[in-house]
Tab-separated table of C-alpha atoms in Angstrom:
chain	number	residue	atom	x	y	z
A	1	MET	CA	105.079	129.809	105.101
A	2	GLN	CA	108.516	129.189	106.564
A	3	SER	CA	111.450	130.487	104.535
A	4	GLN	CA	114.411	128.246	103.823
A	5	HIS	CA	117.259	130.698	104.429
A	6	GLN	CA	119.369	130.369	107.558
A	7	PRO	CA	118.500	132.881	110.288
A	8	ASP	CA	120.681	135.819	111.160
A	9	CYS	CA	122.077	135.724	114.684
A	10	PRO	CA	120.615	138.331	117.030
A	11	ILE	CA	122.950	141.280	117.573
A	12	GLY	CA	122.801	143.451	120.637
A	13	PRO	CA	124.356	144.161	123.994
A	14	GLY	CA	125.412	141.404	126.353
A	15	PRO	CA	128.173	138.818	126.627
A	16	ARG	CA	129.236	137.081	123.437
A	17	ILE	CA	128.286	133.695	124.862
A	18	SER	CA	124.696	134.876	125.325
A	19	ARG	CA	124.494	135.958	121.703
A	20	HIS	CA	125.881	132.594	120.615
A	21	LEU	CA	123.296	130.743	122.683
A	22	ALA	CA	120.500	132.903	121.307
A	23	CYS	CA	121.659	132.199	117.778
A	24	LEU	CA	121.764	128.472	118.495
A	25	ALA	CA	118.231	128.578	119.884
A	26	VAL	CA	116.920	130.214	116.702
A	27	VAL	CA	118.648	127.619	114.525
A	28	LEU	CA	117.259	124.755	116.602
A	29	ALA	CA	113.752	126.202	116.523
A	30	LEU	CA	113.780	126.316	112.745
A	31	PHE	CA	115.549	123.109	111.861
A	32	LEU	CA	114.838	120.515	114.542
A	33	PRO	CA	111.699	118.352	114.089
A	34	GLY	CA	108.536	119.969	115.361
A	35	SER	CA	107.904	117.072	117.741
A	36	VAL	CA	110.892	118.217	119.824
A	37	PHE	CA	108.814	121.183	120.912
A	38	ALA	CA	105.706	119.060	121.524
A	39	ASP	CA	103.285	121.564	120.045
A	40	ARG	CA	102.360	120.002	116.702
A	41	LEU	CA	101.787	116.557	115.221
A	42	THR	CA	101.114	115.419	111.675
A	43	VAL	CA	98.897	112.376	111.237
A	44	PHE	CA	98.572	110.546	107.909
A	45	GLY	CA	95.219	108.741	107.847
A	46	ALA	CA	93.215	106.722	105.339
A	47	ALA	CA	90.463	108.815	103.732
A	48	SER	CA	87.730	106.650	105.242
A	49	LEU	CA	88.821	107.825	108.698
A	50	LYS	CA	88.085	111.484	107.941
A	51	THR	CA	85.142	112.197	110.235
A	52	ALA	CA	86.389	110.054	113.106
A	53	LEU	CA	89.918	111.457	113.017
A	54	GLU	CA	88.659	115.032	112.853
A	55	GLN	CA	86.661	114.475	116.037
A	56	ILE	CA	89.525	112.657	117.753
A	57	ALA	CA	92.068	115.306	116.767
A	58	GLU	CA	89.835	118.056	118.145
A	59	THR	CA	89.461	116.203	121.436
A	60	TYR	CA	93.186	115.492	121.677
A	61	GLU	CA	94.067	119.109	120.983
A	62	ALA	CA	91.759	120.277	123.763
A	63	GLN	CA	93.292	117.846	126.246
A	64	SER	CA	96.973	118.105	125.304
A	65	GLY	CA	97.417	121.568	123.840
A	66	THR	CA	99.129	119.947	120.851
A	67	THR	CA	97.941	120.897	117.368
A	68	VAL	CA	97.143	117.900	115.170
A	69	ASP	CA	97.491	118.331	111.415
A	70	LEU	CA	95.557	115.666	109.494
A	71	SER	CA	96.551	114.524	106.019
A	72	LEU	CA	93.781	112.273	104.678
A	73	ALA	CA	94.054	110.345	101.407
A	74	GLY	CA	94.231	106.854	99.970
A	75	SER	CA	96.589	104.653	101.973
A	76	SER	CA	98.730	103.993	98.911
A	77	LEU	CA	99.297	107.712	98.331
A	78	LEU	CA	100.132	108.330	101.976
A	79	ALA	CA	102.636	105.474	102.042
A	80	ARG	CA	104.323	106.829	98.912
A	81	GLN	CA	104.471	110.279	100.471
A	82	LEU	CA	106.276	108.803	103.462
A	83	GLN	CA	108.744	107.192	101.080
A	84	TYR	CA	109.385	110.539	99.414
A	85	GLY	CA	110.161	112.154	102.755
A	86	ALA	CA	106.878	113.832	103.676
A	87	PRO	CA	106.906	114.600	107.411
A	88	ALA	CA	104.440	112.625	109.502
A	89	ASP	CA	104.372	111.411	113.088
A	90	VAL	CA	101.623	108.770	112.830
A	91	PHE	CA	100.388	106.675	109.890
A	92	ILE	CA	97.031	104.863	109.847
A	93	SER	CA	96.435	102.637	106.823
A	94	ALA	CA	93.194	101.005	105.691
A	95	ASN	CA	94.921	97.681	105.103
A	96	ALA	CA	97.895	95.715	106.345
A	97	ALA	CA	99.575	95.572	102.937
A	98	TRP	CA	100.482	99.259	102.784
A	99	MET	CA	101.623	99.262	106.407
A	100	ASP	CA	103.772	96.208	105.631
A	101	TRP	CA	105.169	98.118	102.655
A	102	ALA	CA	106.043	101.093	104.848
A	103	GLN	CA	107.537	98.880	107.536
A	104	SER	CA	109.742	97.017	105.044
A	105	ARG	CA	111.252	100.374	104.077
A	106	ASN	CA	111.775	101.489	107.683
A	107	LEU	CA	109.227	104.291	107.281
A	108	ILE	CA	107.517	103.438	110.573
A	109	ALA	CA	108.717	102.425	114.029
A	110	ALA	CA	107.744	98.750	113.839
A	111	GLN	CA	107.544	98.297	117.605
A	112	THR	CA	104.704	100.834	117.774
A	113	ARG	CA	102.463	99.109	115.225
A	114	ILE	CA	98.987	98.035	116.330
A	115	ASP	CA	95.862	96.713	114.621
A	116	LEU	CA	93.484	99.527	115.503
A	117	LEU	CA	90.160	99.082	113.699
A	118	GLY	CA	87.996	96.888	111.519
A	119	ASN	CA	85.297	97.753	108.977
A	120	SER	CA	82.755	96.269	106.576
A	121	LEU	CA	82.071	96.618	102.856
A	122	VAL	CA	78.718	97.740	101.434
A	123	LEU	CA	77.026	98.391	98.103
A	124	ILE	CA	75.313	101.791	97.908
A	125	ALA	CA	73.002	103.681	95.545
A	126	PRO	CA	71.888	107.338	95.470
A	127	THR	CA	69.006	108.059	97.826
A	128	ALA	CA	67.679	110.951	95.727
A	129	ALA	CA	67.528	108.818	92.584
A	130	PRO	CA	65.737	105.601	93.554
A	131	ALA	CA	67.003	102.366	92.109
A	132	THR	CA	65.585	101.617	88.687
A	133	VAL	CA	65.040	98.053	89.832
A	134	PRO	CA	63.631	97.577	93.349
A	135	SER	CA	65.267	94.182	93.805
A	136	LEU	CA	68.859	95.436	93.849
A	137	SER	CA	71.134	92.963	95.608
A	138	LEU	CA	74.444	91.226	95.145
A	139	GLN	CA	72.500	88.099	94.185
A	140	ASN	CA	70.732	89.841	91.291
A	141	SER	CA	73.312	90.726	88.654
A	142	PRO	CA	70.741	91.771	85.999
A	143	ALA	CA	69.362	94.358	88.432
A	144	LEU	CA	72.866	95.641	89.161
A	145	LEU	CA	73.645	95.985	85.467
A	146	ALA	CA	70.376	97.837	84.894
A	147	GLN	CA	71.247	100.279	87.686
A	148	ILE	CA	74.607	101.161	86.099
A	149	GLN	CA	73.475	101.198	82.487
A	150	ASP	CA	73.777	104.989	82.253
A	151	ARG	CA	75.822	105.760	85.365
A	152	PRO	CA	78.936	103.881	86.504
A	153	LEU	CA	79.772	101.794	89.525
A	154	ALA	CA	82.096	103.955	91.653
A	155	MET	CA	85.048	102.299	93.391
A	156	ALA	CA	88.388	103.420	94.762
A	157	LEU	CA	91.397	102.406	92.656
A	158	VAL	CA	91.097	98.633	92.508
A	159	GLU	CA	94.818	97.891	92.249
A	160	ALA	CA	96.127	100.373	94.809
A	161	VAL	CA	93.618	101.754	97.319
A	162	PRO	CA	92.488	99.317	100.051
A	163	ALA	CA	88.740	99.896	99.552
A	164	GLY	CA	89.139	99.170	95.853
A	165	ILE	CA	91.298	96.120	96.510
A	166	TYR	CA	88.763	94.713	98.968
A	167	GLY	CA	85.909	95.542	96.594
A	168	LYS	CA	87.486	93.878	93.575
A	169	SER	CA	88.248	90.757	95.586
A	170	ALA	CA	84.667	90.605	96.873
A	171	LEU	CA	83.150	91.036	93.413
A	172	GLN	CA	85.455	88.355	92.024
A	173	ASN	CA	84.562	85.911	94.785
A	174	LEU	CA	80.857	86.560	94.195
A	175	GLY	CA	81.242	85.979	90.453
A	176	LEU	CA	80.296	89.572	89.556
A	177	TRP	CA	83.590	91.151	88.556
A	178	ASP	CA	83.630	90.225	84.863
A	179	GLN	CA	80.116	91.596	84.337
A	180	LEU	CA	80.558	94.811	86.299
A	181	GLN	CA	84.177	95.687	85.525
A	182	PRO	CA	83.447	97.499	82.211
A	183	HIS	CA	81.099	99.858	84.087
A	184	ILE	CA	83.453	100.821	86.920
A	185	ALA	CA	84.632	104.402	87.475
A	186	GLN	CA	87.734	104.378	89.669
A	187	THR	CA	88.500	107.177	92.118
A	188	ASP	CA	91.594	108.216	94.088
A	189	ASN	CA	90.066	107.188	97.413
A	190	VAL	CA	86.893	105.709	98.855
A	191	ARG	CA	85.438	109.061	99.937
A	192	ALA	CA	85.600	110.230	96.321
A	193	ALA	CA	83.620	107.138	95.288
A	194	LEU	CA	81.082	107.931	98.005
A	195	ALA	CA	80.780	111.498	96.716
A	196	LEU	CA	80.042	110.318	93.165
A	197	VAL	CA	77.125	108.232	94.391
A	198	ALA	CA	75.879	110.955	96.745
A	199	ARG	CA	75.751	113.415	93.819
A	200	GLY	CA	73.936	110.901	91.637
A	201	ALA	CA	76.845	110.797	89.195
A	202	ALA	CA	77.255	107.064	89.840
A	203	GLY	CA	74.438	104.546	89.994
A	204	LEU	CA	76.177	102.286	92.489
A	205	GLY	CA	79.245	102.384	94.688
A	206	VAL	CA	81.366	100.054	96.770
A	207	VAL	CA	82.432	101.734	100.008
A	208	TYR	CA	83.028	100.944	103.659
A	209	GLY	CA	80.137	100.582	106.054
A	210	SER	CA	81.567	103.473	108.048
A	211	ASP	CA	81.387	105.781	105.024
A	212	VAL	CA	77.595	105.844	104.972
A	213	ILE	CA	77.274	107.051	108.572
A	214	GLY	CA	75.919	110.583	108.424
A	215	THR	CA	75.555	110.454	104.628
A	216	PRO	CA	71.792	110.492	103.942
A	217	ALA	CA	72.360	111.054	100.224
A	218	VAL	CA	73.258	107.368	99.816
A	219	THR	CA	71.398	104.178	100.683
A	220	VAL	CA	72.895	100.786	101.473
A	221	VAL	CA	71.325	98.292	99.079
A	222	ASP	CA	73.378	95.282	100.189
A	223	ARG	CA	76.277	94.242	102.391
A	224	PHE	CA	79.179	92.119	101.213
A	225	PRO	CA	79.613	88.854	103.120
A	226	PRO	CA	82.682	89.113	105.378
A	227	ASP	CA	84.143	85.978	103.801
A	228	SER	CA	84.004	87.493	100.296
A	229	HIS	CA	87.147	89.531	100.963
A	230	ALA	CA	90.111	89.664	103.314
A	231	PRO	CA	89.401	91.040	106.789
A	232	ILE	CA	89.362	94.846	106.697
A	233	THR	CA	91.992	95.966	109.189
A	234	TYR	CA	93.347	99.427	109.948
A	235	PRO	CA	96.881	99.200	111.361
A	236	ALA	CA	98.378	102.287	112.983
A	237	ALA	CA	101.984	103.119	113.807
A	238	ALA	CA	104.229	105.994	114.766
A	239	THR	CA	106.921	106.892	112.264
A	240	HIS	CA	109.404	107.420	115.106
A	241	ASP	CA	109.547	106.694	118.817
A	242	GLY	CA	109.175	110.293	119.972
A	243	PRO	CA	106.988	110.670	123.065
A	244	GLU	CA	104.440	112.949	121.369
A	245	ALA	CA	103.794	110.481	118.535
A	246	ILE	CA	103.489	107.621	121.018
A	247	ASP	CA	101.113	109.652	123.166
A	248	PHE	CA	98.765	110.287	120.239
A	249	LEU	CA	98.967	106.647	119.182
A	250	ASN	CA	97.990	105.626	122.711
A	251	PHE	CA	95.145	108.152	122.645
A	252	LEU	CA	93.692	106.327	119.632
A	253	SER	CA	93.081	103.386	121.983
A	254	SER	CA	91.540	105.490	124.753
A	255	PRO	CA	87.879	105.069	125.766
A	256	ILE	CA	86.877	108.411	124.242
A	257	ALA	CA	88.562	107.610	120.910
A	258	LYS	CA	87.003	104.142	120.862
A	259	GLU	CA	83.572	105.696	121.409
A	260	ILE	CA	84.124	108.016	118.444
A	261	PHE	CA	85.290	105.177	116.196
A	262	VAL	CA	82.302	102.988	117.091
A	263	GLY	CA	79.947	105.911	116.547
A	264	GLN	CA	81.347	106.291	113.043
A	265	GLY	CA	80.726	102.650	112.147
A	266	PHE	CA	84.118	101.071	112.846
A	267	THR	CA	84.845	98.059	115.006
A	268	VAL	CA	87.620	98.530	117.556
A	269	LEU	CA	90.291	95.826	117.552
A	270	VAL	CA	92.597	97.108	120.299
A	271	GLU	CA	91.825	96.422	123.935
């Protein structure tokens, strides 16, 4: 943990100018942004990007020698953290609305913004606890209600987190929201909703298609029609125009990063 007190200047033999320069170097090392020294980056990413970003960060570190610190959470929380001054070099949101919000407050470098990825929305149930009704589908509301009679429907926060916003819109457009809403358990992010279903604590969940990749504890019981909700888009941007942030942002569009994203169930939007 870095202390907050100002450093003492080094004292020792040599010309006074050398001691002054040494002191200045220590001050700069402690108080200038880490990106100046090109050895560390902080990336704020939507929780649904966890596995993909971990793989991409590891690959980038091996190629560049730069350490990548990932902060993964709901896009709304990450955007608020930027507003409160949390240090980050790159922000990847799970919807355009929170990136728009950050851009309107000059929290990102607007000229660096790209639409990076797309995704889908699915309805899941626990694999270990088979559905009580075999005909579970979005067209069979009685079966859905039977499945969540004793265990809730898990969703990310429906008024704040992109996955929850998309999910609520889809359920409303399919005429299911009013019936299912009393049974919903809201979570801080979509990965938390996934975890509830995987543990069997929730009977159903609304998550991204990418979330179920490598998660055998859940089963997709239906897929939401793409026209039941707004297009799921992941915009990415640097928070400043420093070369290290731009380099990582460009790496997200590289062939190796695209391969990782596709392997984790995302669609790549950038060329």
